[in-house]
Amino acid sequence: MSDTNDTVEEEEEFYSGSDLALSISARFWLYLVPNVLSILCSFFVLYYLLFDRTRRQALNNHVFIVLLFIGLLFELIDIPLTLHYYRFGDSWQLTPSVSLFWTYIDFALYTTQIIIFAWATIERHILTFKFQWLSTKKKRFFIHYLPLITLIIYIFIYCCFIIYFPPCENLYYHSYINGVPVPCVVEKTIIGKLDLICHQIIPTFIIVIFSIALGIRILYEKNRLNQLIQWRKQRKIAIQLLNTSMLYFFFNFPWTVIDLSYEIGLSIDYIIRVRSYAYYFSCYIIFLFPFVYCGSLSGFRKKLKKFLCCQRNGRVIPLQPLPMKHVRRTRFDQNGRIIY
């Protein structure tokens, strides 16, 4: 019994982030400012993508549209709850239903964006080098639409199962990093280990491996196909994903490596501080995603630049009357016929 209590206490210490040397005020503002800016940028990018038929129907934009919507939900629901927790701390007494909802939203949305982007790194190889696989509506449905829809439905059903119908008793204690109630399944349970492996470690390594492979493949094909217009278009699609992949390299990959190190038996005292920072800043994947993505849209940059230039240099040019010598008069006789 004492061993079990020690394990739970060790896990609570691991998820509490007590070694995060950031004041509550600093945590609050480091989430609030980028969250507001990210929401505004997400709306602009979604408007740019959805209100143009060509961009809306482009296959390479679909997964990013889904990720932008997921990020918006996370920023509009999960982050405000975290900010509220930073203001009131443990004095904010959550009801079990609110705790479950917050945990479900946090786990479902964050897990979804990782797995969907992992699929995007695989699909981008098809869009870049095997576009003929998507030449018909039937192929597009089974290769492009069906995996995306299936993954989203699976993740939300899975998270609903482990959060609302867990195989253990939820204690409803907060993570002191962001206040999210920690579900019991992340402790020493088989489901928790499988969840870590299947929904964090494997997708993260897929992102790293397939993104690096895509970059190498682009360099390999560059000399042979660089002059073809179609190849240039596909290369832009690939580079678009590589730019976004850097967010996962910097903010999610370190956290995953640390979790993996803990699972294989490294001392928790050695990695808890680094893990706390990695966990706190992992939300910056969602904060920075719309900015990095819109930076890879050449049309968006041109349109924004044109809009800003027009607003800055816009002037009203008064109309000038035409000189009278350029005006030709028409005369009529008594019967209404034109004389000249």
C-alpha angles and dihedrals in degrees: 000000000000090000090055092050091049090052093051092047090049091051092048089052090048093053098036094072092213090162093060101119095207123109119236089248091054092048090050096053094039087061101035100054099046090041093057093045092047092052091053093047091048092055092049093049093046090050089051092050102038102042094057116071096210094051092041092055096043108114094216091060098052098080091046091050089054091048091050091053091048090050091050092053090049092050095045098045113018102038095049088054090051091049090050089052091051089055098048104021119189091346087078102090111203123204116232091251093053091045092053093046093049092047091047094050093046096048097038098048097041093046091047095054092050095049094042091052090048088056089047091058089055095043092049089068088058094046092048105039107011103039090142087073087072097046096116134046091245092053092046091052096051098037103033113021104029098055091048094049093043094052093050094049092045095051095048092047092046093050090047089054098049095041103041098028105031123170088232140044116276114227096192097221118157128243103238090214097066106350097247110150107249114231119225093239092074089065126079097317132122091238090053092053092046090048091052093048099041101035104033115015099041096042091047093051089046089056092049097043099043093043092052090045090051092052092049091047092052091052090047094052095040099088094046102043106020094110096055116099093216092051091052089054093049091046090056089053090053095046089050090062094042091057091053092045090066089072090061092045092055103035109024106029096062091049091050093049090050092050090048090050090053092050093053091054111268115152112275091215089063098053106029095091095048091043091053092056092043091051094047095048095042088091088067087079087071094038095053099034098090092047094050092044096049088048088062093052106091093188091052092053092049092048093048092047091049091049093050093046092050091050092049099041100031112133133169111240111208118229115251120215117242117251112258093236090068093056115091118204122218119212128198133202126229092277093053095254119142113254096184 
